[in-house]
PDB file of C-alpha atoms in Angstrom:
ATOM      1  CA  MET A  19       1.935  28.507  29.140  1.00 77.00           C
ATOM      2  CA  THR A  20       4.645  25.824  28.978  1.00 84.00           C
ATOM      3  CA  LEU A  21       5.107  23.268  26.201  1.00 85.00           C
ATOM      4  CA  ALA A  22       3.804  20.542  28.509  1.00 86.00           C
ATOM      5  CA  GLU A  23       0.636  22.519  29.232  1.00 86.00           C
ATOM      6  CA  LYS A  24       0.110  23.210  25.547  1.00 88.00           C
ATOM      7  CA  ILE A  25       0.429  19.528  24.642  1.00 88.00           C
ATOM      8  CA  ILE A  26      -2.161  18.632  27.296  1.00 89.00           C
ATOM      9  CA  LYS A  27      -4.556  21.370  26.156  1.00 88.00           C
ATOM     10  CA  LEU A  28      -4.247  20.601  22.446  1.00 87.00           C
ATOM     11  CA  ARG A  29      -4.548  16.867  23.016  1.00 86.00           C
ATOM     12  CA  LYS A  30      -7.768  17.337  24.978  1.00 86.00           C
ATOM     13  CA  GLU A  31      -9.145  19.778  22.411  1.00 82.00           C
ATOM     14  CA  ASN A  32      -8.769  17.051  19.799  1.00 79.00           C
ATOM     15  CA  GLY A  33     -10.397  14.511  22.097  1.00 78.00           C
ATOM     16  CA  TRP A  34      -7.383  12.188  22.199  1.00 82.00           C
ATOM     17  CA  SER A  35      -6.102  10.137  25.078  1.00 85.00           C
ATOM     18  CA  GLN A  36      -2.364   9.918  25.752  1.00 88.00           C
ATOM     19  CA  GLU A  37      -2.358   6.500  24.117  1.00 85.00           C
ATOM     20  CA  GLU A  38      -4.102   7.804  20.972  1.00 81.00           C
ATOM     21  CA  LEU A  39      -1.622  10.672  20.629  1.00 87.00           C
ATOM     22  CA  ALA A  40       1.245   8.209  21.138  1.00 85.00           C
ATOM     23  CA  ASP A  41      -0.154   5.967  18.369  1.00 79.00           C
ATOM     24  CA  ARG A  42      -0.257   8.897  15.951  1.00 80.00           C
ATOM     25  CA  LEU A  43       3.369   9.767  16.744  1.00 82.00           C
ATOM     26  CA  ASP A  44       4.522   6.128  16.725  1.00 77.00           C
ATOM     27  CA  ILE A  45       5.861   6.357  20.293  1.00 87.00           C
ATOM     28  CA  THR A  46       4.904   4.908  23.679  1.00 87.00           C
ATOM     29  CA  ARG A  47       2.233   6.355  25.980  1.00 88.00           C
ATOM     30  CA  GLN A  48       4.914   6.781  28.643  1.00 91.00           C
ATOM     31  CA  SER A  49       6.747   9.253  26.373  1.00 90.00           C
ATOM     32  CA  VAL A  50       3.633  11.414  26.068  1.00 90.00           C
ATOM     33  CA  SER A  51       3.124  11.202  29.835  1.00 90.00           C
ATOM     34  CA  LYS A  52       6.700  12.425  30.419  1.00 90.00           C
ATOM     35  CA  TRP A  53       6.189  15.354  28.022  1.00 89.00           C
ATOM     36  CA  GLU A  54       2.983  16.391  29.771  1.00 89.00           C
ATOM     37  CA  SER A  55       4.550  16.128  33.221  1.00 89.00           C
ATOM     38  CA  ALA A  56       7.540  18.155  31.950  1.00 85.00           C
ATOM     39  CA  THR A  57      10.002  15.437  32.978  1.00 88.00           C
ATOM     40  CA  SER A  58      11.246  15.261  29.374  1.00 87.00           C
ATOM     41  CA  VAL A  59      11.034  17.385  26.221  1.00 86.00           C
ATOM     42  CA  PRO A  60      10.081  16.098  22.727  1.00 86.00           C
ATOM     43  CA  GLU A  61      12.838  15.905  20.141  1.00 84.00           C
ATOM     44  CA  LEU A  62      12.693  18.420  17.304  1.00 78.00           C
ATOM     45  CA  ASN A  63      11.261  15.949  14.787  1.00 77.00           C
ATOM     46  CA  LYS A  64       8.508  15.041  17.282  1.00 83.00           C
ATOM     47  CA  ILE A  65       7.734  18.730  17.873  1.00 83.00           C
ATOM     48  CA  ILE A  66       7.299  19.147  14.103  1.00 79.00           C
ATOM     49  CA  LEU A  67       4.955  16.144  14.049  1.00 81.00           C
ATOM     50  CA  LEU A  68       3.032  17.527  17.032  1.00 85.00           C
ATOM     51  CA  ALA A  69       2.595  20.887  15.295  1.00 82.00           C
ATOM     52  CA  ASP A  70       1.363  19.107  12.183  1.00 77.00           C
ATOM     53  CA  LEU A  71      -1.086  16.930  14.130  1.00 79.00           C
ATOM     54  CA  PHE A  72      -2.449  19.861  16.139  1.00 82.00           C
ATOM     55  CA  ASN A  73      -2.472  22.112  13.044  1.00 78.00           C
ATOM     56  CA  VAL A  74      -0.481  24.884  14.736  1.00 82.00           C
ATOM     57  CA  THR A  75       2.859  26.497  13.963  1.00 80.00           C
ATOM     58  CA  VAL A  76       6.020  25.210  15.623  1.00 78.00           C
ATOM     59  CA  ASP A  77       6.783  28.677  17.031  1.00 77.00           C
ATOM     60  CA  SER A  78       3.447  29.010  18.834  1.00 79.00           C
ATOM     61  CA  LEU A  79       3.895  25.513  20.236  1.00 80.00           C
ATOM     62  CA  VAL A  80       7.386  25.925  21.688  1.00 79.00           C
ATOM     63  CA  LYS A  81       7.350  29.599  22.770  1.00 75.00           C
ATOM     64  CA  GLU A  82       6.374  29.618  26.426  1.00 66.00           C
ATOM     65  CA  ASP A  83       5.211  33.241  26.441  1.00 58.00           C
ATOM     66  CA  THR A  84       2.386  32.587  23.965  1.00 53.00           C
ATOM     67  CA  GLU A  85      -1.056  31.626  25.235  1.00 54.00           C
ATOM     68  CA  GLY A  86      -2.804  31.110  21.903  1.00 54.00           C
ATOM     69  CA  TYR A  87      -1.931  29.127  18.816  1.00 54.00           C
ATOM     70  CA  GLU A  88      -1.286  30.242  15.282  1.00 51.00           C
ATOM     71  CA  LYS A  89      -2.911  27.973  12.748  1.00 51.00           C
ATOM     72  CA  ASN A  90      -0.476  26.410  10.313  1.00 50.00           C
ATOM     73  CA  ASP A  91      -1.539  27.661   6.878  1.00 46.00           C
ATOM     74  CA  LEU A  92       1.027  25.437   5.181  1.00 43.00           C
ATOM     75  CA  VAL A  93      -0.974  22.380   6.194  1.00 43.00           C
ATOM     76  CA  LYS A  94      -4.535  23.342   5.368  1.00 42.00           C
ATOM     77  CA  LYS A  95      -6.602  20.991   7.500  1.00 43.00           C
ATOM     78  CA  ASN A  96     -10.123  21.108   8.758  1.00 44.00           C
ATOM     79  CA  GLU A  97     -11.011  19.567  12.074  1.00 56.00           C
ATOM     80  CA  PHE A  98     -10.511  15.829  11.941  1.00 68.00           C
ATOM     81  CA  ARG A  99     -13.637  13.981  10.899  1.00 77.00           C
ATOM     82  CA  LYS A 100     -15.019  11.651  13.534  1.00 81.00           C
ATOM     83  CA  ILE A 101     -15.797   8.136  12.288  1.00 86.00           C
ATOM     84  CA  SER A 102     -18.733   6.209  13.761  1.00 86.00           C
ATOM     85  CA  ILE A 103     -18.870   2.448  14.201  1.00 88.00           C
ATOM     86  CA  ASP A 104     -21.279   2.194  11.242  1.00 88.00           C
ATOM     87  CA  GLU A 105     -18.882   4.115   8.974  1.00 87.00           C
ATOM     88  CA  ALA A 106     -15.973   1.941  10.100  1.00 89.00           C
ATOM     89  CA  LYS A 107     -17.959  -1.229   9.336  1.00 90.00           C
ATOM     90  CA  GLU A 108     -19.041   0.130   5.945  1.00 88.00           C
ATOM     91  CA  PHE A 109     -15.424   0.938   5.089  1.00 89.00           C
ATOM     92  CA  GLU A 110     -14.341  -2.555   6.180  1.00 90.00           C
ATOM     93  CA  GLN A 111     -17.074  -4.292   4.147  1.00 89.00           C
ATOM     94  CA  PHE A 112     -16.445  -2.085   1.103  1.00 88.00           C
ATOM     95  CA  ASN A 113     -12.721  -2.855   1.174  1.00 87.00           C
ATOM     96  CA  ILE A 114     -13.403  -6.588   1.462  1.00 88.00           C
ATOM     97  CA  ARG A 115     -15.763  -6.485  -1.535  1.00 88.00           C
ATOM     98  CA  LYS A 116     -13.361  -4.321  -3.552  1.00 88.00           C
ATOM     99  CA  THR A 117     -10.432  -6.597  -2.720  1.00 89.00           C
ATOM    100  CA  GLN A 118     -12.349  -9.703  -3.786  1.00 90.00           C
ATOM    101  CA  ILE A 119     -13.113  -8.094  -7.149  1.00 90.00           C
ATOM    102  CA  ILE A 120      -9.508  -6.940  -7.618  1.00 90.00           C
ATOM    103  CA  ALA A 121      -8.088 -10.334  -6.592  1.00 91.00           C
ATOM    104  CA  GLN A 122     -10.405 -12.161  -9.000  1.00 92.00           C
ATOM    105  CA  ASN A 123      -9.489  -9.903 -11.889  1.00 91.00           C
ATOM    106  CA  VAL A 124      -5.750 -10.041 -11.190  1.00 91.00           C
ATOM    107  CA  MET A 125      -6.137 -13.818 -11.313  1.00 92.00           C
ATOM    108  CA  LEU A 126      -8.013 -13.485 -14.624  1.00 92.00           C
ATOM    109  CA  CYS A 127      -5.163 -11.414 -16.075  1.00 90.00           C
ATOM    110  CA  ILE A 128      -2.653 -14.095 -15.063  1.00 89.00           C
ATOM    111  CA  TYR A 129      -4.906 -16.832 -16.481  1.00 92.00           C
ATOM    112  CA  ALA A 130      -5.564 -14.903 -19.706  1.00 89.00           C
ATOM    113  CA  PHE A 131      -2.915 -16.737 -21.731  1.00 87.00           C
ATOM    114  CA  ILE A 132      -3.780 -20.217 -20.473  1.00 90.00           C
ATOM    115  CA  PRO A 133      -6.189 -20.882 -23.428  1.00 90.00           C
ATOM    116  CA  LEU A 134      -3.358 -20.022 -25.840  1.00 87.00           C
ATOM    117  CA  PHE A 135      -0.898 -22.385 -24.143  1.00 86.00           C
ATOM    118  CA  LEU A 136      -3.478 -25.185 -23.942  1.00 88.00           C
ATOM    119  CA  LEU A 137      -4.374 -24.868 -27.615  1.00 87.00           C
ATOM    120  CA  LEU A 138      -0.700 -24.880 -28.570  1.00 85.00           C
ATOM    121  CA  ALA A 139      -0.113 -27.927 -26.369  1.00 85.00           C
ATOM    122  CA  LEU A 140      -3.022 -29.801 -27.955  1.00 84.00           C
ATOM    123  CA  ARG A 141      -1.732 -28.767 -31.370  1.00 81.00           C
ATOM    124  CA  GLN A 142       1.756 -30.081 -30.538  1.00 79.00           C
ATOM    125  CA  GLY A 143       0.262 -33.413 -29.548  1.00 70.00           C
ATOM    126  CA  ASP A 144      -1.898 -33.580 -32.685  1.00 68.00           C
ATOM    127  CA  ILE A 145      -4.988 -33.868 -30.457  1.00 70.00           C
ATOM    128  CA  PHE A 146      -6.640 -30.923 -32.258  1.00 65.00           C
ATOM    129  CA  LYS A 147      -6.430 -30.908 -36.037  1.00 70.00           C
ATOM    130  CA  LEU A 148      -5.899 -27.166 -36.203  1.00 71.00           C
ATOM    131  CA  SER A 149      -3.044 -25.276 -37.770  1.00 76.00           C
ATOM    132  CA  SER A 150      -0.643 -23.357 -35.565  1.00 73.00           C
ATOM    133  CA  GLU A 151      -1.960 -20.061 -36.997  1.00 80.00           C
ATOM    134  CA  VAL A 152      -5.577 -20.904 -36.116  1.00 82.00           C
ATOM    135  CA  SER A 153      -4.588 -22.115 -32.632  1.00 80.00           C
ATOM    136  CA  VAL A 154      -2.665 -18.895 -31.972  1.00 84.00           C
ATOM    137  CA  GLY A 155      -5.527 -16.781 -33.343  1.00 87.00           C
ATOM    138  CA  ILE A 156      -8.156 -18.451 -31.160  1.00 88.00           C
ATOM    139  CA  GLY A 157      -5.840 -18.353 -28.136  1.00 85.00           C
ATOM    140  CA  LEU A 158      -5.044 -14.647 -28.512  1.00 88.00           C
ATOM    141  CA  ALA A 159      -8.716 -13.798 -29.084  1.00 91.00           C
ATOM    142  CA  SER A 160      -9.605 -15.673 -25.887  1.00 90.00           C
ATOM    143  CA  SER A 161      -6.842 -13.858 -24.011  1.00 88.00           C
ATOM    144  CA  PHE A 162      -8.107 -10.497 -25.249  1.00 90.00           C
ATOM    145  CA  ILE A 163     -11.656 -11.281 -24.083  1.00 93.00           C
ATOM    146  CA  ILE A 164     -10.446 -12.410 -20.644  1.00 91.00           C
ATOM    147  CA  VAL A 165      -8.281  -9.302 -20.178  1.00 89.00           C
ATOM    148  CA  SER A 166     -11.212  -7.097 -21.267  1.00 90.00           C
ATOM    149  CA  ILE A 167     -13.420  -8.725 -18.624  1.00 91.00           C
ATOM    150  CA  ALA A 168     -10.689  -8.164 -16.020  1.00 88.00           C
ATOM    151  CA  ILE A 169     -10.328  -4.475 -16.965  1.00 88.00           C
ATOM    152  CA  ARG A 170     -14.086  -4.009 -16.629  1.00 86.00           C
ATOM    153  CA  GLY A 171     -13.821  -5.608 -13.177  1.00 84.00           C
ATOM    154  CA  PHE A 172     -11.049  -3.207 -12.122  1.00 81.00           C
ATOM    155  CA  ILE A 173     -13.157  -0.237 -13.229  1.00 81.00           C
ATOM    156  CA  THR A 174     -16.167  -1.581 -11.312  1.00 77.00           C
ATOM    157  CA  ALA A 175     -14.069  -2.036  -8.165  1.00 73.00           C
ATOM    158  CA  GLY A 176     -12.950   1.591  -8.214  1.00 67.00           C
ATOM    159  CA  ILE A 177     -16.308   3.247  -8.944  1.00 60.00           C
ATOM    160  CA  ASN A 178     -17.256   3.943  -5.322  1.00 56.00           C
ATOM    161  CA  SER A 179     -13.761   4.028  -3.845  1.00 57.00           C
ATOM    162  CA  THR A 180     -13.798   7.850  -3.690  1.00 55.00           C
ATOM    163  CA  ASP A 181     -16.392   7.661  -0.897  1.00 64.00           C
ATOM    164  CA  TYR A 182     -13.788   6.128   1.409  1.00 69.00           C
ATOM    165  CA  ARG A 183     -10.550   7.511  -0.028  1.00 69.00           C
ATOM    166  CA  PHE A 184     -10.319  10.143   2.719  1.00 72.00           C
ATOM    167  CA  MET A 185      -9.770   7.413   5.315  1.00 76.00           C
ATOM    168  CA  GLU A 186      -6.637   6.283   3.486  1.00 72.00           C
ATOM    169  CA  LYS A 187      -5.326   9.806   2.791  1.00 70.00           C
ATOM    170  CA  GLN A 188      -6.395  11.983   5.730  1.00 71.00           C
ATOM    171  CA  GLU A 189      -6.337  12.001   9.512  1.00 73.00           C
ATOM    172  CA  PHE A 190      -9.560  11.201  11.354  1.00 80.00           C
ATOM    173  CA  THR A 191     -10.732  10.287  14.833  1.00 81.00           C
ATOM    174  CA  LEU A 192     -12.809   7.323  15.996  1.00 82.00           C
ATOM    175  CA  GLU A 193     -15.780   7.402  18.281  1.00 81.00           C
ATOM    176  CA  TYR A 194     -15.307   5.923  21.730  1.00 78.00           C
ATOM    177  CA  GLY A 195     -14.786   2.153  21.819  1.00 82.00           C
ATOM    178  CA  ILE A 196     -14.148   1.636  18.092  1.00 87.00           C
ATOM    179  CA  LYS A 197     -10.366   1.461  18.474  1.00 84.00           C
ATOM    180  CA  GLU A 198     -10.642  -1.370  21.018  1.00 87.00           C
ATOM    181  CA  ILE A 199     -13.013  -3.309  18.726  1.00 90.00           C
ATOM    182  CA  TYR A 200     -10.654  -3.126  15.753  1.00 90.00           C
ATOM    183  CA  ARG A 201      -7.551  -3.759  17.843  1.00 88.00           C
ATOM    184  CA  ASP A 202      -9.197  -7.034  18.929  1.00 91.00           C
ATOM    185  CA  LYS A 203     -10.018  -7.830  15.294  1.00 91.00           C
ATOM    186  CA  LEU A 204      -6.440  -7.107  14.208  1.00 90.00           C
ATOM    187  CA  ARG A 205      -5.012  -9.146  17.076  1.00 91.00           C
ATOM    188  CA  SER A 206      -7.222 -12.155  16.326  1.00 93.00           C
ATOM    189  CA  TYR A 207      -6.498 -11.925  12.573  1.00 93.00           C
ATOM    190  CA  ARG A 208      -2.699 -11.840  12.921  1.00 91.00           C
ATOM    191  CA  LEU A 209      -2.309 -15.628  13.186  1.00 92.00           C
ATOM    192  CA  THR A 210      -4.591 -16.233  10.175  1.00 93.00           C
ATOM    193  CA  TYR A 211      -2.743 -13.486   8.292  1.00 92.00           C
ATOM    194  CA  SER A 212       0.646 -15.125   8.951  1.00 92.00           C
ATOM    195  CA  ARG A 213      -0.585 -18.592   7.977  1.00 93.00           C
ATOM    196  CA  LYS A 214      -2.323 -17.525   4.749  1.00 92.00           C
ATOM    197  CA  LEU A 215       0.519 -15.259   3.686  1.00 91.00           C
ATOM    198  CA  SER A 216       3.154 -17.932   4.383  1.00 92.00           C
ATOM    199  CA  PHE A 217       1.176 -20.567   2.467  1.00 93.00           C
ATOM    200  CA  SER A 218       0.626 -18.234  -0.499  1.00 91.00           C
ATOM    201  CA  ILE A 219       4.312 -17.277  -0.693  1.00 90.00           C
ATOM    202  CA  ILE A 220       5.355 -20.945  -0.510  1.00 92.00           C
ATOM    203  CA  LEU A 221       2.839 -21.750  -3.274  1.00 90.00           C
ATOM    204  CA  LEU A 222       4.276 -18.904  -5.356  1.00 87.00           C
ATOM    205  CA  LEU A 223       7.794 -20.294  -4.948  1.00 88.00           C
ATOM    206  CA  VAL A 224       6.628 -23.834  -5.742  1.00 90.00           C
ATOM    207  CA  SER A 225       4.890 -22.614  -8.916  1.00 88.00           C
ATOM    208  CA  VAL A 226       8.206 -22.568 -10.832  1.00 86.00           C
ATOM    209  CA  LEU A 227       8.826 -26.281 -10.168  1.00 88.00           C
ATOM    210  CA  PRO A 228       6.827 -27.509 -13.208  1.00 84.00           C
ATOM    211  CA  LEU A 229       9.056 -25.517 -15.565  1.00 80.00           C
ATOM    212  CA  ILE A 230      12.206 -26.617 -13.731  1.00 84.00           C
ATOM    213  CA  LEU A 231      11.116 -30.263 -14.009  1.00 84.00           C
ATOM    214  CA  SER A 232      10.329 -29.916 -17.702  1.00 81.00           C
ATOM    215  CA  GLY A 233      13.825 -28.493 -18.248  1.00 79.00           C
ATOM    216  CA  ILE A 234      15.576 -31.194 -16.199  1.00 85.00           C
ATOM    217  CA  PHE A 235      13.756 -34.139 -17.780  1.00 83.00           C
ATOM    218  CA  HIS A 236      13.560 -32.639 -21.290  1.00 82.00           C
ATOM    219  CA  PHE A 237       9.815 -33.084 -21.624  1.00 81.00           C
ATOM    220  CA  SER A 238       8.172 -32.740 -25.021  1.00 84.00           C
ATOM    221  CA  SER A 239       6.821 -29.368 -26.164  1.00 82.00           C
ATOM    222  CA  MET A 240       3.274 -30.477 -25.333  1.00 85.00           C
ATOM    223  CA  ILE A 241       4.185 -31.434 -21.742  1.00 87.00           C
ATOM    224  CA  ALA A 242       6.244 -28.253 -21.327  1.00 85.00           C
ATOM    225  CA  LEU A 243       3.230 -26.151 -22.351  1.00 85.00           C
ATOM    226  CA  PHE A 244       1.033 -28.063 -19.889  1.00 88.00           C
ATOM    227  CA  MET A 245       3.657 -27.407 -17.197  1.00 88.00           C
ATOM    228  CA  LEU A 246       3.594 -23.706 -18.076  1.00 86.00           C
ATOM    229  CA  THR A 247      -0.190 -23.741 -17.727  1.00 89.00           C
ATOM    230  CA  LEU A 248       0.105 -25.389 -14.319  1.00 91.00           C
ATOM    231  CA  MET A 249       2.618 -22.747 -13.265  1.00 89.00           C
ATOM    232  CA  LEU A 250       0.201 -19.954 -14.223  1.00 89.00           C
ATOM    233  CA  LEU A 251      -2.616 -21.656 -12.318  1.00 92.00           C
ATOM    234  CA  LEU A 252      -0.484 -21.794  -9.166  1.00 92.00           C
ATOM    235  CA  ILE A 253       0.718 -18.200  -9.568  1.00 91.00           C
ATOM    236  CA  GLY A 254      -2.813 -16.887 -10.130  1.00 91.00           C
ATOM    237  CA  GLY A 255      -4.176 -18.661  -7.053  1.00 92.00           C
ATOM    238  CA  SER A 256      -1.327 -17.583  -4.776  1.00 92.00           C
ATOM    239  CA  VAL A 257      -1.307 -13.925  -5.923  1.00 91.00           C
ATOM    240  CA  SER A 258      -5.080 -13.716  -5.490  1.00 92.00           C
ATOM    241  CA  GLN A 259      -4.799 -15.082  -1.953  1.00 93.00           C
ATOM    242  CA  ILE A 260      -1.966 -12.676  -1.095  1.00 92.00           C
ATOM    243  CA  ILE A 261      -4.060  -9.697  -2.241  1.00 91.00           C
ATOM    244  CA  ARG A 262      -7.051 -10.790  -0.131  1.00 92.00           C
ATOM    245  CA  THR A 263      -4.942 -11.540   2.950  1.00 92.00           C
ATOM    246  CA  VAL A 264      -2.839  -8.372   2.914  1.00 91.00           C
ATOM    247  CA  SER A 265      -5.768  -6.084   2.072  1.00 90.00           C
ATOM    248  CA  LYS A 266      -7.816  -7.227   5.071  1.00 91.00           C
ATOM    249  CA  TYR A 267      -4.846  -6.624   7.370  1.00 91.00           C
ATOM    250  CA  LYS A 268      -4.260  -3.186   5.816  1.00 89.00           C
ATOM    251  CA  THR A 269      -7.957  -2.332   6.239  1.00 90.00           C
ATOM    252  CA  TYR A 270      -7.712  -2.873   9.998  1.00 91.00           C
ATOM    253  CA  GLN A 271      -4.494  -0.830  10.095  1.00 88.00           C
ATOM    254  CA  CYS A 272      -6.165   1.986   8.164  1.00 88.00           C
ATOM    255  CA  ILE A 273      -9.089   2.180  10.604  1.00 89.00           C
ATOM    256  CA  LEU A 274      -6.665   2.162  13.540  1.00 87.00           C
ATOM    257  CA  GLN A 275      -4.261   4.526  11.705  1.00 83.00           C
ATOM    258  CA  GLU A 276      -1.337   2.259  12.480  1.00 81.00           C
ATOM    259  CA  GLY A 277       1.517   0.779  10.449  1.00 78.00           C
ATOM    260  CA  ASP A 278       1.489   2.171   6.905  1.00 73.00           C
ATOM    261  CA  TYR A 279      -1.378   4.492   7.869  1.00 78.00           C
ATOM    262  CA  SER A 280       0.217   6.080  10.933  1.00 72.00           C
ATOM    263  CA  ALA A 281       0.715   9.854  10.975  1.00 65.00           C
ATOM    264  CA  LYS A 282       4.498   9.438  10.648  1.00 65.00           C
ATOM    265  CA  VAL A 283       4.268   7.193   7.573  1.00 68.00           C
ATOM    266  CA  ARG A 284       1.631   9.432   5.968  1.00 63.00           C
ATOM    267  CA  LEU A 285       3.962  12.419   6.265  1.00 62.00           C
ATOM    268  CA  GLU A 286       6.839  10.404   4.780  1.00 64.00           C
ATOM    269  CA  MET A 287       4.652   9.228   1.893  1.00 63.00           C
ATOM    270  CA  MET A 288       3.646  12.822   1.136  1.00 59.00           C
ATOM    271  CA  ARG A 289       7.336  13.695   0.902  1.00 60.00           C
ATOM    272  CA  TYR A 290       8.120  10.667  -1.273  1.00 65.00           C
ATOM    273  CA  GLN A 291       5.274  11.459  -3.678  1.00 63.00           C
ATOM    274  CA  LYS A 292       6.778  14.864  -4.431  1.00 65.00           C
ATOM    275  CA  TYR A 293       9.959  13.195  -5.666  1.00 70.00           C
ATOM    276  CA  ALA A 294       8.083  10.416  -7.479  1.00 72.00           C
ATOM    277  CA  PHE A 295       6.050  12.921  -9.521  1.00 72.00           C
ATOM    278  CA  ILE A 296       9.313  14.379 -10.856  1.00 79.00           C
ATOM    279  CA  TYR A 297      11.484  11.252 -10.980  1.00 77.00           C
ATOM    280  CA  TRP A 298       9.334   8.746 -12.883  1.00 76.00           C
ATOM    281  CA  PRO A 299       8.318  11.025 -15.794  1.00 80.00           C
ATOM    282  CA  ILE A 300      12.035  11.713 -16.321  1.00 87.00           C
ATOM    283  CA  VAL A 301      12.737   7.952 -16.314  1.00 84.00           C
ATOM    284  CA  LEU A 302       9.902   7.391 -18.811  1.00 82.00           C
ATOM    285  CA  ALA A 303      11.310  10.110 -21.086  1.00 84.00           C
ATOM    286  CA  ILE A 304      14.807   8.568 -20.934  1.00 87.00           C
ATOM    287  CA  TYR A 305      13.376   5.110 -21.693  1.00 82.00           C
ATOM    288  CA  LEU A 306      11.398   6.286 -24.723  1.00 82.00           C
ATOM    289  CA  LEU A 307      14.219   8.438 -26.113  1.00 87.00           C
ATOM    290  CA  TRP A 308      16.766   5.639 -25.749  1.00 85.00           C
ATOM    291  CA  SER A 309      14.385   3.030 -27.170  1.00 81.00           C
ATOM    292  CA  PHE A 310      13.380   5.043 -30.251  1.00 80.00           C
ATOM    293  CA  TRP A 311      16.967   6.205 -30.822  1.00 87.00           C
ATOM    294  CA  THR A 312      18.454   2.701 -30.755  1.00 84.00           C
ATOM    295  CA  MET A 313      15.301   0.650 -31.551  1.00 77.00           C
ATOM    296  CA  ASN A 314      16.820  -1.965 -29.262  1.00 78.00           C
ATOM    297  CA  TRP A 315      13.765  -2.613 -27.067  1.00 72.00           C
ATOM    298  CA  GLY A 316      15.254  -5.876 -25.838  1.00 68.00           C
ATOM    299  CA  VAL A 317      17.925  -3.909 -23.955  1.00 76.00           C
ATOM    300  CA  THR A 318      16.280  -0.596 -23.069  1.00 81.00           C
ATOM    301  CA  TRP A 319      13.829  -2.246 -20.632  1.00 76.00           C
ATOM    302  CA  LEU A 320      16.796  -2.435 -18.223  1.00 80.00           C
ATOM    303  CA  VAL A 321      16.107   1.243 -17.494  1.00 82.00           C
ATOM    304  CA  TRP A 322      13.225   0.222 -15.197  1.00 78.00           C
ATOM    305  CA  PRO A 323      15.003  -2.106 -12.737  1.00 78.00           C
ATOM    306  CA  VAL A 324      17.977   0.271 -12.599  1.00 82.00           C
ATOM    307  CA  ALA A 325      15.648   3.255 -12.043  1.00 80.00           C
ATOM    308  CA  SER A 326      13.842   1.383  -9.267  1.00 78.00           C
ATOM    309  CA  VAL A 327      17.081   0.693  -7.416  1.00 77.00           C
ATOM    310  CA  LEU A 328      18.201   4.308  -7.857  1.00 80.00           C
ATOM    311  CA  PHE A 329      14.842   5.582  -6.582  1.00 75.00           C
ATOM    312  CA  VAL A 330      15.205   3.536  -3.389  1.00 71.00           C
ATOM    313  CA  ALA A 331      18.729   4.958  -3.002  1.00 74.00           C
ATOM    314  CA  LEU A 332      17.374   8.486  -3.565  1.00 73.00           C
ATOM    315  CA  LEU A 333      14.769   8.020  -0.838  1.00 67.00           C
ATOM    316  CA  GLY A 334      17.467   6.729   1.491  1.00 68.00           C
ATOM    317  CA  ILE A 335      19.605   9.835   0.850  1.00 72.00           C
ATOM    318  CA  VAL A 336      16.578  12.101   1.413  1.00 64.00           C
ATOM    319  CA  ASN A 337      15.825  10.331   4.700  1.00 61.00           C
ATOM    320  CA  LEU A 338      19.445  10.694   5.793  1.00 62.00           C
ATOM    321  CA  PHE A 339      19.555  14.440   5.096  1.00 62.00           C
ATOM    322  CA  THR A 340      16.128  14.957   6.669  1.00 53.00           C
ATOM    323  CA  LYS A 341      17.213  13.109   9.797  1.00 50.00           C
ATOM    324  CA  ASN A 342      20.442  15.115  10.041  1.00 50.00           C
ATOM    325  CA  ALA A 343      18.548  18.376   9.582  1.00 46.00           C
ATOM    326  CA  THR A 344      16.105  17.577  12.405  1.00 42.00           C
ATOM    327  CA  GLU A 345      18.919  16.533  14.731  1.00 42.00           C
ATOM    328  CA  LYS A 346      20.810  19.838  14.330  1.00 45.00           C
TER     329      LYS A 346
END
């Protein structure tokens, strides 16, 4: 049995069309058609992805004298779960509800210190006859209560998320017709997604204007605190809208297993997580050791932005070596 024949057989055993297999490999349908007609041969990295998708070893896939397939024990997979239209709709509705809760509570966290700034502003203007200590005490107590409410909201949002976590972490198949339904939804949502995201980002950039104006015109402390409050209001609204907008788009991508949820990206993320589990605990240890050794917490926080840049560089080096290894 040739490689082309094996690809056809395995694809049909999984119930995929050429287009569905192409989507999982992040290639065109024409490429799959050429492989199956034996007019072209997959590159090595695509053969590895094919073996992973079909849950067989690379050797049994490429050796033409083998008729059967050896299961790949390194990737312990069961048969892909088939998702019905009802399950897809439940996942979509659950994600929308969860996102609304998360967005609201992120906004609450950003707004948490607004009572403190307002009380201090009113105190600066002698509108409230309260001492600075009392104003700060009431403001911090209010902030603590608001953050506590937000934390409770985050916990509530994640209670039932395990029921649908497999759709974000594992491969699955869709019943006939579901992919077309959600492709139409994604296509029709793209314009709204672009508009809402653009508006929210512009609002986020504009949010710093109140502070800039207060610095340029040397406003009083009371006005400056009011400007800071306005900035937080704008930031909270824009961040909340960004979370809602992006999450809905990602939900459609997850159901379709495209973009960040494609088979290729999932495999890359699995590789990145291995390095992250080692890298970030080391960074945390360095940060704590340096901070407690010097007690200069105002400087040691620089570890985090530097570590973030180095982590991106590390992933780039890993990608480069991985690409070179597959090309040899």
